[in-house]
PDB file of C-alpha atoms in Angstrom:
ATOM      1  CA  MET A   1       0.006  -0.055  -0.048  1.00  0.00           C
ATOM      2  CA  ASN A   2       0.994   3.541  -0.717  1.00  0.00           C
ATOM      3  CA  ALA A   3       4.169   2.257  -2.264  1.00  0.00           C
ATOM      4  CA  GLY A   4       4.253   5.224  -4.647  1.00  0.00           C
ATOM      5  CA  GLY A   5       4.190   7.800  -1.860  1.00  0.00           C
ATOM      6  CA  CYS A   6       0.561   8.686  -2.555  1.00  0.00           C
ATOM      7  CA  ALA A   7      -0.813  11.819  -1.172  1.00  0.00           C
ATOM      8  CA  ASP A   8      -3.943  10.180   0.020  1.00  0.00           C
ATOM      9  CA  PRO A   9      -2.668   7.126   2.014  1.00  0.00           C
ATOM     10  CA  GLN A  10      -6.212   6.613   3.578  1.00  0.00           C
ATOM     11  CA  GLY A  11      -7.550   6.225  -0.007  1.00  0.00           C
ATOM     12  CA  CYS A  12      -4.893   3.601  -0.718  1.00  0.00           C
ATOM     13  CA  GLU A  13      -5.944   1.761   2.431  1.00  0.00           C
ATOM     14  CA  ASP A  14      -9.696   1.892   1.330  1.00  0.00           C
ATOM     15  CA  ALA A  15      -8.959   0.876  -2.217  1.00  0.00           C
ATOM     16  CA  ASP A  16      -6.832  -1.931  -1.097  1.00  0.00           C
ATOM     17  CA  ARG A  17      -9.379  -3.186   1.406  1.00  0.00           C
ATOM     18  CA  HIS A  18     -12.449  -2.942  -0.859  1.00  0.00           C
ATOM     19  CA  LEU A  19     -10.926  -3.566  -4.310  1.00  0.00           C
ATOM     20  CA  TYR A  20     -13.151  -6.581  -5.080  1.00  0.00           C
ATOM     21  CA  GLU A  21     -16.354  -5.109  -3.604  1.00  0.00           C
ATOM     22  CA  TYR A  22     -15.634  -2.087  -5.732  1.00  0.00           C
ATOM     23  CA  GLN A  23     -15.066  -4.203  -8.833  1.00  0.00           C
ATOM     24  CA  HIS A  24     -18.313  -6.184  -8.089  1.00  0.00           C
ATOM     25  CA  HIS A  25     -20.366  -3.044  -7.344  1.00  0.00           C
ATOM     26  CA  GLU A  26     -21.175  -4.102  -3.842  1.00  0.00           C
ATOM     27  CA  LEU A  27     -20.187  -0.922  -2.140  1.00  0.00           C
ATOM     28  CA  THR A  28     -22.503   1.856  -0.957  1.00  0.00           C
ATOM     29  CA  PRO A  29     -22.570   4.874  -3.552  1.00  0.00           C
ATOM     30  CA  GLU A  30     -20.436   7.049  -1.167  1.00  0.00           C
ATOM     31  CA  VAL A  31     -17.681   4.458  -0.696  1.00  0.00           C
ATOM     32  CA  HIS A  32     -17.691   3.525  -4.375  1.00  0.00           C
ATOM     33  CA  ARG A  33     -17.366   7.099  -5.429  1.00  0.00           C
ATOM     34  CA  ARG A  34     -14.568   7.699  -2.899  1.00  0.00           C
ATOM     35  CA  ILE A  35     -12.602   4.694  -4.317  1.00  0.00           C
ATOM     36  CA  GLU A  36     -13.293   5.763  -7.872  1.00  0.00           C
ATOM     37  CA  GLU A  37     -12.008   9.201  -7.136  1.00  0.00           C
ATOM     38  CA  HIS A  38      -8.858   7.706  -5.479  1.00  0.00           C
ATOM     39  CA  LEU A  39      -8.226   5.554  -8.482  1.00  0.00           C
ATOM     40  CA  VAL A  40      -8.081   8.623 -10.679  1.00  0.00           C
ATOM     41  CA  VAL A  41      -5.361  10.228  -8.595  1.00  0.00           C
ATOM     42  CA  CYS A  42      -3.331   7.323  -7.458  1.00  0.00           C
ATOM     43  CA  ALA A  43      -1.269   5.635 -10.170  1.00  0.00           C
ATOM     44  CA  HIS A  44      -0.343   2.776  -7.946  1.00  0.00           C
ATOM     45  CA  CYS A  45      -3.902   1.714  -6.924  1.00  0.00           C
ATOM     46  CA  GLN A  46      -4.959   2.298 -10.588  1.00  0.00           C
ATOM     47  CA  ALA A  47      -2.327  -0.167 -11.870  1.00  0.00           C
ATOM     48  CA  LEU A  48      -3.305  -2.628  -9.223  1.00  0.00           C
ATOM     49  CA  TYR A  49      -7.018  -2.372 -10.094  1.00  0.00           C
ATOM     50  CA  ARG A  50      -6.153  -2.627 -13.867  1.00  0.00           C
ATOM     51  CA  GLU A  51      -4.542  -5.932 -13.094  1.00  0.00           C
ATOM     52  CA  GLU A  52      -7.580  -7.131 -11.257  1.00  0.00           C
ATOM     53  CA  GLU A  53      -9.815  -6.078 -14.113  1.00  0.00           C
ATOM     54  CA  VAL A  54      -7.692  -8.147 -16.583  1.00  0.00           C
ATOM     55  CA  ILE A  55      -7.831 -11.162 -14.183  1.00  0.00           C
ATOM     56  CA  GLN A  56     -11.621 -10.970 -13.939  1.00  0.00           C
ATOM     57  CA  ARG A  57     -11.991 -10.708 -17.724  1.00  0.00           C
ATOM     58  CA  ARG A  58      -9.684 -13.579 -18.345  1.00  0.00           C
ATOM     59  CA  VAL A  59     -11.537 -15.819 -15.776  1.00  0.00           C
ATOM     60  CA  ALA A  60     -14.914 -14.905 -17.297  1.00  0.00           C
ATOM     61  CA  GLN A  61     -13.662 -15.721 -20.741  1.00  0.00           C
ATOM     62  CA  CYS A  62     -12.072 -18.983 -19.918  1.00  0.00           C
ATOM     63  CA  ALA A  63     -15.059 -20.625 -18.186  1.00  0.00           C
ATOM     64  CA  CYS A  64     -17.463 -20.964 -21.183  1.00  0.00           C
ATOM     65  CA  GLU A  65     -17.453 -24.558 -22.146  1.00  0.00           C
ATOM     66  CA  SER A  66     -20.449 -25.862 -24.020  1.00  0.00           C
ATOM     67  CA  ALA A  67     -22.471 -28.819 -22.797  1.00  0.00           C
ATOM     68  CA  PRO A  68     -21.409 -31.933 -24.680  1.00  0.00           C
ATOM     69  CA  GLU A  69     -23.880 -33.280 -27.202  1.00  0.00           C
ATOM     70  CA  PRO A  70     -24.596 -36.624 -25.272  1.00  0.00           C
ATOM     71  CA  LEU A  71     -25.333 -34.618 -22.169  1.00  0.00           C
ATOM     72  CA  ARG A  72     -27.769 -32.389 -24.085  1.00  0.00           C
ATOM     73  CA  ALA A  73     -29.472 -35.511 -25.586  1.00  0.00           C
ATOM     74  CA  ARG A  74     -29.693 -36.999 -22.092  1.00  0.00           C
ATOM     75  CA  VAL A  75     -31.339 -33.926 -20.589  1.00  0.00           C
ATOM     76  CA  VAL A  76     -33.834 -33.610 -23.471  1.00  0.00           C
ATOM     77  CA  ALA A  77     -34.738 -37.312 -23.156  1.00  0.00           C
ATOM     78  CA  LEU A  78     -35.111 -36.915 -19.292  1.00  0.00           C
ATOM     79  CA  ILE A  79     -37.497 -33.920 -19.733  1.00  0.00           C
ATOM     80  CA  ALA A  80     -39.495 -35.841 -22.117  1.00  0.00           C
ATOM     81  CA  THR A  81     -40.073 -38.501 -19.376  1.00  0.00           C
ATOM     82  CA  PHE A  82     -41.263 -35.679 -17.111  1.00  0.00           C
ATOM     83  CA  ARG A  83     -43.734 -34.696 -19.715  1.00  0.00           C
ATOM     84  CA  THR A  84     -45.277 -38.077 -20.377  1.00  0.00           C
ATOM     85  CA  SER A  85     -45.032 -39.909 -16.931  1.00  0.00           C
ATOM     86  CA  GLY A  86     -46.878 -37.380 -14.942  1.00  0.00           C
ATOM     87  CA  ARG A  87     -44.467 -38.499 -12.320  1.00  0.00           C
TER      88      ARG A  87
ATOM     89  CA  MET B   1     -63.914 -24.787 -14.284  1.00  0.00           C
ATOM     90  CA  LEU B   2     -62.803 -22.730 -17.174  1.00  0.00           C
ATOM     91  CA  LEU B   3     -64.908 -24.729 -19.598  1.00  0.00           C
ATOM     92  CA  LEU B   4     -68.174 -25.094 -17.698  1.00  0.00           C
ATOM     93  CA  ASP B   5     -70.044 -23.576 -20.592  1.00  0.00           C
ATOM     94  CA  ASP B   6     -68.865 -26.163 -22.970  1.00  0.00           C
ATOM     95  CA  PRO B   7     -71.473 -29.153 -23.042  1.00  0.00           C
ATOM     96  CA  ALA B   8     -68.817 -31.557 -24.234  1.00  0.00           C
ATOM     97  CA  THR B   9     -66.889 -30.832 -21.068  1.00  0.00           C
ATOM     98  CA  ILE B  10     -69.787 -31.505 -18.717  1.00  0.00           C
ATOM     99  CA  VAL B  11     -70.572 -34.822 -20.473  1.00  0.00           C
ATOM    100  CA  ASP B  12     -66.998 -35.847 -19.945  1.00  0.00           C
ATOM    101  CA  GLY B  13     -67.651 -36.080 -16.178  1.00  0.00           C
ATOM    102  CA  VAL B  14     -65.727 -34.684 -13.322  1.00  0.00           C
ATOM    103  CA  GLY B  15     -63.175 -37.532 -12.927  1.00  0.00           C
ATOM    104  CA  ALA B  16     -62.011 -37.560 -16.670  1.00  0.00           C
ATOM    105  CA  LEU B  17     -61.974 -33.741 -16.591  1.00  0.00           C
ATOM    106  CA  GLY B  18     -59.940 -33.662 -13.404  1.00  0.00           C
ATOM    107  CA  SER B  19     -57.351 -36.073 -14.588  1.00  0.00           C
ATOM    108  CA  ARG B  20     -57.055 -34.385 -17.958  1.00  0.00           C
ATOM    109  CA  ILE B  21     -56.376 -31.098 -16.295  1.00  0.00           C
ATOM    110  CA  MET B  22     -53.821 -32.677 -14.169  1.00  0.00           C
ATOM    111  CA  ALA B  23     -52.111 -34.241 -17.118  1.00  0.00           C
ATOM    112  CA  ASP B  24     -52.249 -30.914 -18.971  1.00  0.00           C
ATOM    113  CA  SER B  25     -50.664 -28.992 -16.156  1.00  0.00           C
ATOM    114  CA  GLU B  26     -47.965 -31.540 -15.728  1.00  0.00           C
ATOM    115  CA  ALA B  27     -47.258 -31.354 -19.501  1.00  0.00           C
ATOM    116  CA  ASP B  28     -47.259 -27.580 -19.331  1.00  0.00           C
ATOM    117  CA  LEU B  29     -44.894 -27.543 -16.470  1.00  0.00           C
ATOM    118  CA  ALA B  30     -42.540 -29.769 -18.321  1.00  0.00           C
ATOM    119  CA  GLU B  31     -42.784 -27.663 -21.360  1.00  0.00           C
ATOM    120  CA  ARG B  32     -42.034 -24.496 -19.382  1.00  0.00           C
ATOM    121  CA  PHE B  33     -39.285 -26.256 -17.634  1.00  0.00           C
ATOM    122  CA  GLU B  34     -37.688 -27.308 -20.954  1.00  0.00           C
ATOM    123  CA  ALA B  35     -38.071 -23.874 -22.567  1.00  0.00           C
ATOM    124  CA  GLU B  36     -36.413 -22.261 -19.589  1.00  0.00           C
ATOM    125  CA  VAL B  37     -33.746 -24.770 -18.557  1.00  0.00           C
ATOM    126  CA  ILE B  38     -32.379 -25.919 -21.930  1.00  0.00           C
ATOM    127  CA  PRO B  39     -31.021 -22.509 -22.874  1.00  0.00           C
ATOM    128  CA  LEU B  40     -29.028 -22.581 -19.535  1.00  0.00           C
ATOM    129  CA  LEU B  41     -27.539 -26.003 -20.220  1.00  0.00           C
ATOM    130  CA  ASP B  42     -23.978 -24.535 -21.269  1.00  0.00           C
ATOM    131  CA  THR B  43     -23.943 -22.337 -18.299  1.00  0.00           C
ATOM    132  CA  LEU B  44     -24.790 -25.272 -16.027  1.00  0.00           C
ATOM    133  CA  TYR B  45     -22.198 -27.516 -17.459  1.00  0.00           C
ATOM    134  CA  ALA B  46     -19.580 -24.870 -17.253  1.00  0.00           C
ATOM    135  CA  GLY B  47     -20.504 -24.439 -13.479  1.00  0.00           C
ATOM    136  CA  ALA B  48     -20.485 -28.122 -12.981  1.00  0.00           C
ATOM    137  CA  LEU B  49     -17.022 -28.371 -14.400  1.00  0.00           C
ATOM    138  CA  ARG B  50     -15.827 -25.921 -11.904  1.00  0.00           C
ATOM    139  CA  MET B  51     -17.134 -28.244  -9.232  1.00  0.00           C
ATOM    140  CA  ALA B  52     -16.480 -31.746 -10.565  1.00  0.00           C
ATOM    141  CA  ARG B  53     -13.550 -30.949 -12.538  1.00  0.00           C
ATOM    142  CA  ASN B  54     -13.942 -33.731 -15.041  1.00  0.00           C
ATOM    143  CA  PRO B  55     -16.379 -33.970 -18.008  1.00  0.00           C
ATOM    144  CA  ASP B  56     -18.078 -37.234 -16.919  1.00  0.00           C
ATOM    145  CA  ASP B  57     -18.820 -36.157 -13.375  1.00  0.00           C
ATOM    146  CA  ALA B  58     -19.848 -32.710 -14.581  1.00  0.00           C
ATOM    147  CA  SER B  59     -22.326 -34.209 -17.045  1.00  0.00           C
ATOM    148  CA  ASP B  60     -23.817 -36.485 -14.246  1.00  0.00           C
ATOM    149  CA  LEU B  61     -24.040 -33.518 -11.907  1.00  0.00           C
ATOM    150  CA  VAL B  62     -26.002 -31.525 -14.532  1.00  0.00           C
ATOM    151  CA  GLN B  63     -28.386 -34.388 -15.049  1.00  0.00           C
ATOM    152  CA  GLU B  64     -28.950 -34.734 -11.409  1.00  0.00           C
ATOM    153  CA  THR B  65     -29.454 -31.036 -11.051  1.00  0.00           C
ATOM    154  CA  VAL B  66     -32.123 -31.113 -13.832  1.00  0.00           C
ATOM    155  CA  GLU B  67     -33.896 -33.987 -12.084  1.00  0.00           C
ATOM    156  CA  ARG B  68     -33.898 -32.239  -8.689  1.00  0.00           C
ATOM    157  CA  ALA B  69     -34.872 -29.014 -10.338  1.00  0.00           C
ATOM    158  CA  PHE B  70     -37.973 -30.417 -12.072  1.00  0.00           C
ATOM    159  CA  LYS B  71     -39.204 -32.000  -8.750  1.00  0.00           C
ATOM    160  CA  GLY B  72     -38.985 -28.611  -7.164  1.00  0.00           C
ATOM    161  CA  PHE B  73     -40.082 -26.458 -10.161  1.00  0.00           C
ATOM    162  CA  LYS B  74     -43.537 -25.973  -8.951  1.00  0.00           C
ATOM    163  CA  SER B  75     -42.243 -24.045  -5.939  1.00  0.00           C
ATOM    164  CA  PHE B  76     -39.922 -21.894  -8.177  1.00  0.00           C
ATOM    165  CA  THR B  77     -41.439 -18.434  -8.409  1.00  0.00           C
ATOM    166  CA  PRO B  78     -41.440 -17.305 -12.112  1.00  0.00           C
ATOM    167  CA  GLY B  79     -39.630 -14.018 -12.626  1.00  0.00           C
ATOM    168  CA  THR B  80     -37.078 -14.621  -9.976  1.00  0.00           C
ATOM    169  CA  ASN B  81     -33.479 -15.656 -10.829  1.00  0.00           C
ATOM    170  CA  LEU B  82     -33.641 -19.235 -12.338  1.00  0.00           C
ATOM    171  CA  ARG B  83     -29.987 -19.367 -12.873  1.00  0.00           C
ATOM    172  CA  ALA B  84     -29.309 -18.714  -9.182  1.00  0.00           C
ATOM    173  CA  TRP B  85     -31.931 -21.184  -8.191  1.00  0.00           C
ATOM    174  CA  LEU B  86     -30.477 -23.901 -10.380  1.00  0.00           C
ATOM    175  CA  PHE B  87     -26.978 -23.184  -9.070  1.00  0.00           C
ATOM    176  CA  ARG B  88     -28.230 -23.552  -5.526  1.00  0.00           C
ATOM    177  CA  ILE B  89     -29.644 -26.961  -6.353  1.00  0.00           C
ATOM    178  CA  MET B  90     -26.477 -27.920  -8.193  1.00  0.00           C
ATOM    179  CA  THR B  91     -24.323 -26.821  -5.258  1.00  0.00           C
ATOM    180  CA  ASN B  92     -26.409 -28.904  -2.886  1.00  0.00           C
ATOM    181  CA  ALA B  93     -26.305 -31.955  -5.211  1.00  0.00           C
ATOM    182  CA  TYR B  94     -22.586 -31.572  -5.538  1.00  0.00           C
ATOM    183  CA  ILE B  95     -21.987 -31.431  -1.831  1.00  0.00           C
ATOM    184  CA  ASN B  96     -24.271 -34.249  -1.020  1.00  0.00           C
ATOM    185  CA  THR B  97     -23.346 -36.618  -3.769  1.00  0.00           C
ATOM    186  CA  TYR B  98     -20.226 -35.885  -5.718  1.00  0.00           C
ATOM    187  CA  ARG B  99     -17.908 -34.401  -3.210  1.00  0.00           C
ATOM    188  CA  LYS B 100     -18.164 -37.593  -1.085  1.00  0.00           C
ATOM    189  CA  LYS B 101     -17.344 -39.603  -4.127  1.00  0.00           C
ATOM    190  CA  GLN B 102     -14.490 -37.522  -5.290  1.00  0.00           C
ATOM    191  CA  ARG B 103     -11.343 -38.261  -3.505  1.00  0.00           C
ATOM    192  CA  GLN B 104      -9.336 -35.398  -4.775  1.00  0.00           C
ATOM    193  CA  PRO B 105      -7.670 -33.601  -1.930  1.00  0.00           C
ATOM    194  CA  GLN B 106      -9.595 -30.538  -0.989  1.00  0.00           C
ATOM    195  CA  GLN B 107      -7.868 -27.486   0.488  1.00  0.00           C
ATOM    196  CA  SER B 108      -9.501 -26.460   3.667  1.00  0.00           C
ATOM    197  CA  SER B 109     -10.903 -23.092   3.925  1.00  0.00           C
ATOM    198  CA  ALA B 110     -10.131 -20.854   6.923  1.00  0.00           C
ATOM    199  CA  ASP B 111     -12.625 -18.096   6.148  1.00  0.00           C
ATOM    200  CA  ASP B 112     -11.988 -16.011   9.283  1.00  0.00           C
ATOM    201  CA  VAL B 113      -8.825 -14.190   8.385  1.00  0.00           C
ATOM    202  CA  GLU B 114      -8.738 -10.465   7.366  1.00  0.00           C
ATOM    203  CA  ASP B 115      -7.732 -11.069   3.827  1.00  0.00           C
ATOM    204  CA  TRP B 116      -7.283  -7.660   2.806  1.00  0.00           C
ATOM    205  CA  GLN B 117      -4.194  -7.587   4.957  1.00  0.00           C
ATOM    206  CA  MET B 118      -2.699 -10.323   2.879  1.00  0.00           C
ATOM    207  CA  HIS B 119      -3.413  -8.251  -0.218  1.00  0.00           C
ATOM    208  CA  LYS B 120      -0.997  -5.685   0.901  1.00  0.00           C
ATOM    209  CA  ALA B 121       2.130  -7.902   0.330  1.00  0.00           C
ATOM    210  CA  ALA B 122       1.526  -7.899  -3.321  1.00  0.00           C
ATOM    211  CA  SER B 123       0.843  -4.247  -3.500  1.00  0.00           C
ATOM    212  CA  HIS B 124       4.435  -3.339  -2.908  1.00  0.00           C
ATOM    213  CA  THR B 125       5.362  -3.941  -6.479  1.00  0.00           C
ATOM    214  CA  SER B 126       5.935  -0.670  -8.329  1.00  0.00           C
ATOM    215  CA  SER B 127       3.266   0.488 -10.695  1.00  0.00           C
ATOM    216  CA  GLY B 128       5.744   0.438 -13.598  1.00  0.00           C
ATOM    217  CA  LEU B 129       6.256  -3.170 -13.039  1.00  0.00           C
ATOM    218  CA  ARG B 130       2.611  -3.709 -12.508  1.00  0.00           C
ATOM    219  CA  SER B 131       1.521  -2.442 -15.869  1.00  0.00           C
ATOM    220  CA  ALA B 132       3.976  -4.901 -17.534  1.00  0.00           C
ATOM    221  CA  GLU B 133       2.271  -7.542 -15.541  1.00  0.00           C
ATOM    222  CA  VAL B 134      -1.149  -6.496 -16.823  1.00  0.00           C
ATOM    223  CA  GLU B 135       0.087  -6.913 -20.353  1.00  0.00           C
ATOM    224  CA  ALA B 136       1.610 -10.307 -19.372  1.00  0.00           C
ATOM    225  CA  LEU B 137      -1.562 -11.515 -17.911  1.00  0.00           C
ATOM    226  CA  ASP B 138      -3.400 -10.641 -21.033  1.00  0.00           C
ATOM    227  CA  ARG B 139      -1.049 -12.700 -23.095  1.00  0.00           C
ATOM    228  CA  LEU B 140      -1.320 -15.777 -20.967  1.00  0.00           C
ATOM    229  CA  PRO B 141      -3.031 -18.723 -22.796  1.00  0.00           C
ATOM    230  CA  ASP B 142      -6.608 -19.620 -21.701  1.00  0.00           C
ATOM    231  CA  SER B 143      -5.366 -23.001 -20.582  1.00  0.00           C
ATOM    232  CA  ASP B 144      -3.204 -21.343 -17.941  1.00  0.00           C
ATOM    233  CA  VAL B 145      -6.280 -19.353 -16.648  1.00  0.00           C
ATOM    234  CA  THR B 146      -8.341 -22.539 -16.453  1.00  0.00           C
ATOM    235  CA  ARG B 147      -5.540 -24.215 -14.786  1.00  0.00           C
ATOM    236  CA  ALA B 148      -5.152 -21.527 -12.130  1.00  0.00           C
ATOM    237  CA  LEU B 149      -8.893 -21.533 -11.496  1.00  0.00           C
ATOM    238  CA  SER B 150      -9.060 -25.314 -11.017  1.00  0.00           C
ATOM    239  CA  SER B 151      -6.044 -25.118  -8.643  1.00  0.00           C
ATOM    240  CA  ILE B 152      -7.421 -22.869  -6.051  1.00  0.00           C
ATOM    241  CA  GLY B 153      -9.407 -24.175  -3.027  1.00  0.00           C
ATOM    242  CA  GLU B 154     -12.936 -25.355  -3.947  1.00  0.00           C
ATOM    243  CA  ASP B 155     -14.841 -22.836  -1.829  1.00  0.00           C
ATOM    244  CA  TYR B 156     -12.762 -20.027  -3.192  1.00  0.00           C
ATOM    245  CA  ARG B 157     -13.090 -21.306  -6.770  1.00  0.00           C
ATOM    246  CA  LEU B 158     -16.867 -21.464  -6.556  1.00  0.00           C
ATOM    247  CA  ALA B 159     -17.151 -17.915  -5.037  1.00  0.00           C
ATOM    248  CA  VAL B 160     -14.866 -16.461  -7.787  1.00  0.00           C
ATOM    249  CA  TYR B 161     -16.930 -18.381 -10.476  1.00  0.00           C
ATOM    250  CA  TYR B 162     -20.196 -17.080  -9.099  1.00  0.00           C
ATOM    251  CA  ALA B 163     -19.029 -13.573  -8.864  1.00  0.00           C
ATOM    252  CA  ASP B 164     -16.779 -13.213 -11.865  1.00  0.00           C
ATOM    253  CA  VAL B 165     -18.176 -15.527 -14.502  1.00  0.00           C
ATOM    254  CA  GLU B 166     -21.802 -15.701 -13.439  1.00  0.00           C
ATOM    255  CA  GLY B 167     -22.035 -12.087 -12.185  1.00  0.00           C
ATOM    256  CA  PHE B 168     -24.125 -12.950  -9.094  1.00  0.00           C
ATOM    257  CA  ALA B 169     -24.511 -10.439  -6.323  1.00  0.00           C
ATOM    258  CA  TYR B 170     -22.865 -11.353  -3.032  1.00  0.00           C
ATOM    259  CA  LYS B 171     -26.176 -11.839  -1.461  1.00  0.00           C
ATOM    260  CA  GLU B 172     -27.205 -14.374  -4.222  1.00  0.00           C
ATOM    261  CA  ILE B 173     -23.847 -16.142  -3.866  1.00  0.00           C
ATOM    262  CA  ALA B 174     -24.405 -16.396  -0.128  1.00  0.00           C
ATOM    263  CA  GLU B 175     -27.839 -18.095  -0.763  1.00  0.00           C
ATOM    264  CA  ILE B 176     -26.364 -20.478  -3.374  1.00  0.00           C
ATOM    265  CA  MET B 177     -23.435 -21.501  -1.165  1.00  0.00           C
ATOM    266  CA  GLY B 178     -25.458 -21.466   2.133  1.00  0.00           C
ATOM    267  CA  THR B 179     -23.094 -18.961   3.875  1.00  0.00           C
ATOM    268  CA  PRO B 180     -23.208 -15.536   5.415  1.00  0.00           C
ATOM    269  CA  VAL B 181     -22.279 -12.663   2.961  1.00  0.00           C
ATOM    270  CA  GLY B 182     -19.062 -12.014   4.990  1.00  0.00           C
ATOM    271  CA  THR B 183     -17.898 -15.561   4.218  1.00  0.00           C
ATOM    272  CA  VAL B 184     -18.613 -14.928   0.510  1.00  0.00           C
ATOM    273  CA  MET B 185     -16.404 -11.713   0.722  1.00  0.00           C
ATOM    274  CA  SER B 186     -13.617 -13.519   2.467  1.00  0.00           C
ATOM    275  CA  ARG B 187     -13.736 -16.417  -0.050  1.00  0.00           C
ATOM    276  CA  LEU B 188     -13.591 -13.954  -2.922  1.00  0.00           C
ATOM    277  CA  HIS B 189     -10.676 -12.183  -1.404  1.00  0.00           C
ATOM    278  CA  ARG B 190      -8.679 -15.247  -0.879  1.00  0.00           C
ATOM    279  CA  GLY B 191      -9.712 -16.935  -4.146  1.00  0.00           C
ATOM    280  CA  ARG B 192      -8.836 -13.892  -6.219  1.00  0.00           C
ATOM    281  CA  LYS B 193      -5.599 -13.260  -4.356  1.00  0.00           C
ATOM    282  CA  GLN B 194      -4.489 -16.887  -4.959  1.00  0.00           C
ATOM    283  CA  LEU B 195      -5.566 -16.620  -8.618  1.00  0.00           C
ATOM    284  CA  ARG B 196      -3.548 -13.533  -9.081  1.00  0.00           C
ATOM    285  CA  GLU B 197      -0.412 -15.121  -7.550  1.00  0.00           C
ATOM    286  CA  LEU B 198      -0.831 -18.276  -9.658  1.00  0.00           C
ATOM    287  CA  LEU B 199      -1.320 -16.257 -12.801  1.00  0.00           C
ATOM    288  CA  GLU B 200       1.747 -14.063 -12.032  1.00  0.00           C
ATOM    289  CA  ASP B 201       3.716 -17.211 -11.427  1.00  0.00           C
ATOM    290  CA  TYR B 202       2.650 -18.601 -14.836  1.00  0.00           C
ATOM    291  CA  ALA B 203       3.451 -15.410 -16.548  1.00  0.00           C
ATOM    292  CA  ALA B 204       6.965 -15.368 -14.989  1.00  0.00           C
ATOM    293  CA  GLU B 205       7.511 -19.018 -16.086  1.00  0.00           C
ATOM    294  CA  ARG B 206       6.711 -18.187 -19.562  1.00  0.00           C
ATOM    295  CA  GLY B 207       9.133 -15.255 -19.517  1.00  0.00           C
ATOM    296  CA  LEU B 208       6.303 -12.834 -20.032  1.00  0.00           C
ATOM    297  CA  VAL B 209       7.158 -10.443 -17.244  1.00  0.00           C
ATOM    298  CA  PRO B 210      10.404  -8.484 -16.540  1.00  0.00           C
ATOM    299  CA  GLU B 211      12.571  -9.851 -13.628  1.00  0.00           C
ATOM    300  CA  SER B 212      10.852  -9.130 -10.268  1.00  0.00           C
ATOM    301  CA  GLY B 213      12.900  -7.980  -7.264  1.00  0.00           C
ATOM    302  CA  GLU B 214      13.560  -4.469  -8.644  1.00  0.00           C
ATOM    303  CA  GLY B 215      10.155  -3.246  -7.272  1.00  0.00           C
ATOM    304  CA  SER B 216      10.101  -0.335  -4.941  1.00  0.00           C
TER     305      SER B 216
END
């Protein structure tokens, strides 16, 4: 924290502590805005946040496997039994 | 009761009419279920892979989830988040059935540590080096990202998956995982921190980042 000699060390502390909640839009509007403003002025926290943004994007992109065709067929057949059997 | 004016319906008699309405509503339910669940199959499978970590078990887990979901579908409130509801069923199915079968070592989760403090250690790197790392992370092959995600502890992996891939709110994740919101936050902190460390390691192994140790 505050490795770059930032003029707003409390901002560094908050950004560090709430970085993921900030990223996931889970903070109150006031805290969110405070961190947003800090990220504009602090190159260090900004760089850290950019890295976390890349990680989130990469994770979201890598986890998009399609259901294999045999599974799809099994599920469709299974639902067909729900329809006819009346359970 | 909708068709009382129709003479043919009255002639059918109450018993036949009753059973026909039952059959119709059952078929309607199955039809609605199919229309809403089939489009989510890829999503469910990708999620199941994060739990079971091999295609066969993931497929079985999806099938079991679909079976359980249909049994409970009458109690599902239309218009609420079906994806979150299905993932809650899947998480329970996984915990009750598959986790017992799988003998892969699981990392235990100590959820009570103030994780943001551990975050600080990595923050000492200079911002110049950090932007080089951002580029390096962007250049890693997808297989490295998948590998990193599957290497972190299960509870962390699922929290990260639900937040970063599925985009669920912390409150929804808490319901899906059956934990307090604070635990979700803690798992996310630890999971994402571990993920970053792994990805930085991979990037260094591939020679994508400048030598570290020269940071501030």
